[in-house]
Amino acid sequence: MEQVKVNSETRFVGLPISPGLALSQVCLFNDHRREGLRVYRIAAESVRYEQARLRRAIELAGQRLRDLSARVAERIGAPEAAIFDAQRTILSDEGLSREIDAMIANHRLNAEAAVARTLDSYETRLRELDDTHLRERATDIGEIRRRLLDTLGNMGSSLHCWTQIRCLRGTNRIIVAEELTPSLTVELDTEHIMGFVSERGGPTSHAAILARALGIPAVSGVKGIRELLACGTELLLDGDTGEVIIWPDDQTLSRRHCVQNRRPVPPQAVAPVAGVTVMANISRAAEVVDALSMQAEGIGLYRTEFEFLAAERLLDEEEQVAHYASVVRAMDGRPVHFRLLDIGGDKEAPFFDLPKEDNPYLGFRGSRLLLSRPDLLGPQARALARASVHGPVHVIYPMIVEVEQFVRLRRLFTEAIADIPAGPIFHGVMFEVPAACLQAREMLEVADFGSIGTNDLIQYLFAVDRNNEQVAYDCSPDRPVFWSLIRRIVEAAEQTGRPLSVCGELAGDSRYLPRLREIGIRTVSVAPRLIPGLRRSLIHPSP
Ligand code: PEP
Ligand code: MG
């Protein structure tokens, strides 16, 4: 087991990605998907958490077996499919889950270790029997073991305490991870986190977006820090300078006026200001509450893929309707912009069943992927159509490259909802690939609106990975060519009379607002917490 390697002040400097100071203990956040079978003892407080992980894994593995059985029955035959039905029956056996539960509780083992031990012993006992039929069942047990461990591993990470004394699972702690990918961030109890430190991650990575949206300090690019930490190590984090200090001494603490375990207070709402419409970016339906409390004038970007990442499986049409309709109803007639599933790149998960690619950022992602996946597009299109009876629905098509691609995808969308009573639905292009921006006029002639995604636009325009802190200096809008491209899109919107907004991180930075206004942007969409500051900067512009 890893031990704390330092107990005197040790300093690191990384890339500041979200401002503010935090002083708290560390919670190491590990991505088990990158590791082999992990066996470790857990704290008493973690027993229920591990048991809940086990239940979820049994449910997910059962669903996968059901899907597999249906596919095999259709393509090969019922007798072959029966193998998977038999495995599902064993998996759903109450006695089995009770035994694994007991192993977790009595031996204080993590779910993976309890699954492996319980099923290994089942398998051994079956192999020793005389009955040939029962001995054959041992193979099924081995298969179930593999499936459950795969599912547990793929279910995302878990907050894992190295010292196993009192893991608080991130509550009032600073999360330290190798990299906070989108599927890891959805696992966090964001209400109670004090800060983020990661070894990898750029300024517009989704972890950075999340940290700024929560108003908590974050620093990335702190190479090698995890080697020196254990759960519980004290850490001072400065999201303005990028400094990360392990075991800060009294002198350091007195120089920084920081208070331990202080969470950022939600900002005071500021009423809408004439001249610029400020909408909210959300990733989960529940966040509509934040948007409303900050008096957002609409939802400018709902990153719908995060609902799937949080559920750790594909959501069916009904489940999607529940999320989408709740947002439309809550916004009460104000526009809601749903981005169609923007999967691929760093937003991946095993249940999306994406092909293995050498360069996923330039591969099967966004609209390119949706065109070949009716199983993803169909249910989402129908769910959005059903939500539109409660209020206007704007659909943003992600990663559009060409006019023809947008037109084809919209046609598929329209065909999928042909038999569904729907309200007003508008179809728009996300301008985040330079090729689409260069033909903005042709795009807007066929689309109902446009939305500029500056995060990916900067990434693709300057060939700079937005998740790589080492090239962060190049991930910047401060170059004339970027602004001339934005101007080109604005001109196309004016010529075609189509509404246009900016929803990338740039929009939430009040330093860029005057420039956006100057070239004709009148609508932006930002994290709810950033809305008041942006409006204040409109009321009292800095000289
Ligand atoms: C963008 O690319 O600017 C954007 C808004 O979408 P995301 O950050 O989710 O890629
Ligand atoms: Mg994008």
Coordinates of C-alpha atoms in Angstrom, one line a residue, residues 158-482:
S158 CA -14.3 5.2 -7.5
L159 CA -12.9 7.5 -5.0
H160 CA -10.2 5.3 -3.5
C161 CA -8.6 6.0 -0.2
W162 CA -5.0 4.7 -0.1
T163 CA -4.7 4.7 3.6
Q164 CA -8.2 3.2 4.1
I165 CA -8.7 4.9 7.4
R166 CA -11.4 7.4 6.8
C167 CA -12.2 8.0 3.2
L168 CA -14.8 10.8 2.9
R169 CA -15.1 10.3 -0.9
G170 CA -14.3 13.8 -1.8
T171 CA -16.6 15.5 0.7
N172 CA -14.9 18.8 1.7
R173 CA -11.7 17.6 0.1
I174 CA -9.5 18.4 -2.9
I175 CA -9.8 15.8 -5.6
V176 CA -6.5 14.8 -7.0
A177 CA -6.5 12.6 -10.2
E178 CA -4.3 11.8 -13.1
E179 CA -6.9 13.2 -15.5
L180 CA -10.5 14.2 -14.9
T181 CA -12.3 12.9 -18.0
P182 CA -16.0 13.7 -18.6
S183 CA -17.1 10.3 -17.5
L184 CA -15.1 10.7 -14.2
T185 CA -16.4 14.1 -13.5
V186 CA -20.1 13.0 -13.5
E187 CA -19.2 10.6 -10.6
L188 CA -18.3 13.5 -8.3
D189 CA -20.5 14.9 -5.6
T190 CA -19.9 18.3 -6.9
E191 CA -21.7 20.1 -4.1
H192 CA -19.0 19.2 -1.6
I193 CA -15.7 19.4 -3.5
M194 CA -13.1 22.1 -2.5
G195 CA -10.9 21.9 -5.5
F196 CA -9.3 19.9 -8.3
V197 CA -5.7 19.0 -9.0
S198 CA -4.8 16.8 -12.0
E199 CA -1.6 15.7 -13.7
R200 CA -3.2 16.2 -17.1
G201 CA -5.8 18.5 -18.6
G202 CA -6.0 21.7 -20.6
P203 CA -7.8 25.0 -20.0
T204 CA -11.0 24.1 -21.9
S205 CA -11.0 20.4 -20.9
H206 CA -14.4 19.4 -19.4
A207 CA -12.9 19.2 -15.9
A208 CA -11.8 22.8 -16.3
I209 CA -15.2 23.8 -17.5
L210 CA -16.8 22.0 -14.6
A211 CA -14.5 23.6 -12.0
R212 CA -15.2 27.1 -13.3
A213 CA -18.9 26.3 -13.4
L214 CA -18.8 25.3 -9.8
G215 CA -16.6 28.2 -8.8
I216 CA -13.9 26.0 -7.3
P217 CA -10.2 26.4 -7.8
A218 CA -8.4 24.0 -10.0
V219 CA -4.8 23.4 -11.3
S220 CA -3.8 20.9 -13.9
G221 CA -0.4 19.7 -15.3
V222 CA 1.0 18.9 -11.8
K223 CA 3.1 16.0 -12.9
G224 CA 4.1 13.3 -10.4
I225 CA 2.1 14.8 -7.5
R226 CA 0.1 11.7 -6.9
E227 CA 3.2 9.8 -6.0
L228 CA 3.7 12.0 -3.0
L229 CA 0.1 12.0 -1.7
A230 CA -2.2 9.8 0.3
C231 CA -5.8 10.3 1.1
G232 CA -5.8 12.9 3.9
T233 CA -2.6 14.7 3.0
E234 CA -3.1 18.5 3.5
L235 CA -2.9 20.6 0.3
L236 CA -3.0 24.3 -0.5
L237 CA -4.2 25.0 -4.0
D238 CA -4.0 28.4 -5.7
G239 CA -6.1 28.4 -8.9
D240 CA -4.8 31.9 -9.8
T241 CA -1.1 31.2 -9.8
G242 CA -1.1 27.4 -10.4
E243 CA 0.7 26.7 -7.1
V244 CA 0.0 23.5 -5.3
I245 CA 1.6 23.1 -1.9
I246 CA 1.7 19.8 0.0
W247 CA 1.7 20.2 3.8
P248 CA 1.9 24.0 3.7
D249 CA 3.7 25.4 6.8
D250 CA 2.4 28.1 9.1
Q251 CA 4.3 30.8 7.3
T252 CA 2.8 29.9 4.0
L253 CA -0.7 29.7 5.4
S254 CA -0.4 33.1 7.1
R255 CA 0.6 34.7 3.9
R256 CA -2.5 33.4 2.1
H257 CA -5.7 34.4 3.7
C258 CA -7.4 31.1 3.3
V259 CA -10.0 29.5 5.4
Q260 CA -10.1 25.7 5.6
N261 CA -13.2 24.0 4.1
R262 CA -14.7 27.1 2.7
R263 CA -17.0 26.4 -0.2
P264 CA -17.6 29.2 -2.7
V265 CA -20.9 31.0 -2.0
P266 CA -23.3 31.1 -4.9
P267 CA -23.3 34.5 -6.5
Q268 CA -26.2 37.0 -6.2
A269 CA -28.4 37.0 -9.3
V270 CA -28.3 40.1 -11.6
A271 CA -31.4 40.9 -13.7
P272 CA -31.1 40.7 -17.5
V273 CA -29.4 43.6 -19.1
A274 CA -30.7 45.1 -22.4
G275 CA -28.5 44.6 -25.4
V276 CA -27.0 41.1 -24.6
T277 CA -29.0 38.0 -24.0
V278 CA -27.3 35.7 -21.5
M279 CA -28.4 32.1 -21.5
A280 CA -27.1 29.1 -19.5
N281 CA -25.0 26.1 -20.3
I282 CA -26.0 22.9 -18.5
S283 CA -25.0 19.3 -18.5
R284 CA -27.7 17.7 -16.5
A285 CA -31.5 18.4 -16.3
A286 CA -31.2 19.2 -12.6
E287 CA -29.0 22.1 -13.3
V288 CA -31.9 24.0 -14.8
V289 CA -32.6 25.1 -11.2
D290 CA -29.2 27.0 -11.2
A291 CA -30.0 28.5 -14.5
L292 CA -33.4 29.8 -13.2
S293 CA -31.9 31.1 -10.0
M294 CA -29.3 33.1 -12.0
Q295 CA -32.2 34.4 -14.2
A296 CA -30.9 32.9 -17.4
E297 CA -32.8 34.0 -20.5
G298 CA -32.8 30.5 -21.9
I299 CA -30.6 27.4 -22.0
G300 CA -28.1 28.0 -24.7
L301 CA -26.4 24.6 -24.5
Y302 CA -27.6 21.4 -22.8
R303 CA -24.8 18.9 -23.2
T304 CA -27.1 15.9 -23.3
E305 CA -24.3 13.3 -23.5
F306 CA -23.6 13.9 -19.8
E307 CA -26.9 12.4 -18.8
F308 CA -25.8 9.2 -20.5
L309 CA -22.3 9.4 -18.9
A310 CA -23.9 9.8 -15.5
A311 CA -26.3 6.9 -16.0
E312 CA -23.4 4.8 -17.3
R313 CA -25.6 3.3 -20.0
L314 CA -27.7 4.3 -23.0
L315 CA -30.9 6.0 -21.9
D316 CA -34.1 4.9 -23.6
E317 CA -36.6 7.2 -25.2
E318 CA -38.8 7.4 -22.1
E319 CA -35.9 8.3 -19.8
Q320 CA -34.7 11.0 -22.2
V321 CA -38.2 12.5 -22.4
A322 CA -38.3 12.8 -18.6
H323 CA -35.0 14.8 -18.6
Y324 CA -35.7 16.9 -21.7
A325 CA -39.4 17.7 -20.9
S326 CA -38.5 18.7 -17.3
V327 CA -36.1 21.3 -18.7
V328 CA -38.4 22.7 -21.3
R329 CA -41.2 22.9 -18.8
A330 CA -39.0 24.6 -16.2
M331 CA -37.9 27.2 -18.7
D332 CA -41.5 28.1 -19.4
G333 CA -41.3 29.3 -23.0
R334 CA -37.7 30.5 -23.0
P335 CA -35.6 28.8 -25.6
V336 CA -33.8 25.5 -24.7
H337 CA -30.9 24.4 -27.0
F338 CA -30.3 20.7 -26.8
R339 CA -27.1 19.5 -28.3
L340 CA -27.5 16.1 -29.9
L341 CA -25.3 13.5 -28.4
D342 CA -21.7 14.8 -28.9
I343 CA -19.9 11.5 -28.3
G344 CA -16.3 10.7 -29.2
G345 CA -13.0 12.3 -28.5
D346 CA -12.7 12.4 -24.7
K347 CA -16.4 11.8 -24.2
E348 CA -16.4 8.1 -24.5
A349 CA -17.7 5.2 -22.4
P350 CA -17.9 1.4 -23.1
F351 CA -21.7 1.4 -23.5
F352 CA -21.5 3.7 -26.5
D353 CA -19.7 0.9 -28.3
L354 CA -17.3 3.2 -30.1
P355 CA -14.7 1.8 -32.5
K356 CA -11.1 1.8 -31.2
E357 CA -9.3 4.6 -33.0
D358 CA -5.8 6.0 -33.1
N359 CA -7.0 9.6 -33.2
P360 CA -10.6 9.8 -31.8
Y361 CA -10.6 13.6 -31.9
L362 CA -10.6 13.3 -35.7
G363 CA -12.5 10.1 -35.9
F364 CA -16.1 8.8 -35.4
R365 CA -17.5 11.6 -33.3
G366 CA -20.3 14.2 -33.1
S367 CA -22.6 14.3 -36.2
R368 CA -20.3 12.0 -38.1
L369 CA -21.0 9.3 -35.6
L370 CA -24.7 10.0 -35.3
L371 CA -25.2 9.5 -39.1
S372 CA -24.1 5.9 -38.6
R373 CA -25.9 5.3 -35.4
P374 CA -29.7 5.2 -35.7
D375 CA -29.8 3.5 -32.3
L376 CA -28.5 6.7 -30.8
L377 CA -30.2 9.3 -33.0
G378 CA -33.7 7.8 -33.2
P379 CA -34.6 7.6 -29.5
Q380 CA -33.0 11.1 -28.9
A381 CA -34.9 12.7 -31.8
R382 CA -38.2 11.2 -30.7
A383 CA -37.6 12.2 -27.1
L384 CA -36.8 15.8 -28.2
A385 CA -40.0 15.9 -30.3
R386 CA -42.1 14.7 -27.4
A387 CA -40.4 17.4 -25.2
S388 CA -41.3 20.0 -27.7
V389 CA -45.0 19.8 -27.0
H390 CA -44.1 21.6 -23.7
G391 CA -42.2 24.5 -25.3
P392 CA -39.8 25.4 -28.1
V393 CA -36.9 23.0 -28.7
H394 CA -33.7 24.1 -30.5
V395 CA -31.6 21.2 -31.6
I396 CA -27.8 21.8 -32.0
Y397 CA -26.0 19.5 -34.4
P398 CA -22.4 19.0 -33.0
M399 CA -19.1 18.9 -35.0
I400 CA -20.7 19.7 -38.3
V401 CA -18.2 19.8 -41.1
E402 CA -20.3 20.3 -44.2
V403 CA -23.7 21.5 -45.4
E404 CA -24.6 18.2 -46.8
Q405 CA -23.8 16.4 -43.5
F406 CA -26.1 18.7 -41.6
V407 CA -28.9 18.3 -44.2
R408 CA -28.6 14.5 -44.1
L409 CA -28.7 14.4 -40.4
R410 CA -31.6 16.7 -40.1
R411 CA -33.5 14.6 -42.6
L412 CA -32.8 11.5 -40.5
F413 CA -34.0 13.4 -37.4
T414 CA -37.2 14.5 -39.2
E415 CA -37.9 10.9 -40.5
A416 CA -37.5 9.5 -37.0
I417 CA -40.2 11.8 -35.6
A418 CA -42.6 11.7 -38.5
D419 CA -45.3 9.9 -36.6
I420 CA -44.9 11.9 -33.3
P421 CA -47.0 15.0 -32.4
A422 CA -44.5 17.7 -31.8
G423 CA -44.3 21.4 -31.0
P424 CA -41.9 23.9 -32.6
I425 CA -38.4 22.4 -33.3
F426 CA -35.5 24.5 -34.7
H427 CA -32.4 22.9 -36.2
G428 CA -29.0 24.6 -35.8
V429 CA -25.4 24.2 -36.6
M430 CA -22.6 24.2 -34.0
F431 CA -19.8 26.2 -35.5
E432 CA -16.7 24.4 -34.0
V433 CA -15.0 23.0 -37.0
P434 CA -13.1 25.6 -39.2
A435 CA -14.6 24.1 -42.4
A436 CA -18.1 24.8 -41.2
C437 CA -17.2 28.3 -40.2
L438 CA -15.6 29.1 -43.6
Q439 CA -19.0 28.2 -45.2
A440 CA -21.1 29.8 -42.5
R441 CA -23.3 31.5 -45.0
E442 CA -24.2 28.3 -46.9
M443 CA -24.7 26.6 -43.5
L444 CA -27.1 29.3 -42.2
E445 CA -29.0 29.3 -45.5
V446 CA -30.2 25.8 -44.7
A447 CA -30.2 25.9 -40.8
D448 CA -32.5 27.8 -38.5
F449 CA -29.7 29.2 -36.2
G450 CA -26.0 28.9 -35.3
S451 CA -24.1 28.5 -32.1
I452 CA -20.3 29.0 -31.9
G453 CA -18.4 26.4 -29.9
T454 CA -15.2 28.2 -29.3
N455 CA -13.6 25.4 -27.3
D456 CA -13.4 23.0 -30.2
L457 CA -13.0 25.8 -32.7
I458 CA -9.8 26.9 -31.1
Q459 CA -8.6 23.3 -30.8
Y460 CA -9.2 22.5 -34.5
L461 CA -8.2 26.0 -35.9
F462 CA -4.8 26.0 -34.2
A463 CA -4.3 22.2 -34.2
V464 CA -4.0 22.3 -30.4
D465 CA -5.3 19.6 -28.1
R466 CA -7.7 21.3 -25.6
N467 CA -7.0 18.6 -23.0
N468 CA -3.2 18.9 -23.1
E469 CA -1.8 21.3 -20.6
Q470 CA 1.6 21.2 -22.2
V471 CA 0.3 23.1 -25.2
A472 CA -2.1 25.3 -23.3
Y473 CA -0.2 28.5 -24.3
D474 CA -1.4 27.8 -27.9
C475 CA -5.0 27.2 -26.8
S476 CA -6.0 30.8 -26.9
P477 CA -8.4 33.1 -28.8
D478 CA -5.9 35.9 -28.8
R479 CA -5.0 35.8 -32.4
P480 CA -6.4 37.8 -35.3
V481 CA -7.3 34.8 -37.4
F482 CA -9.7 33.5 -34.8

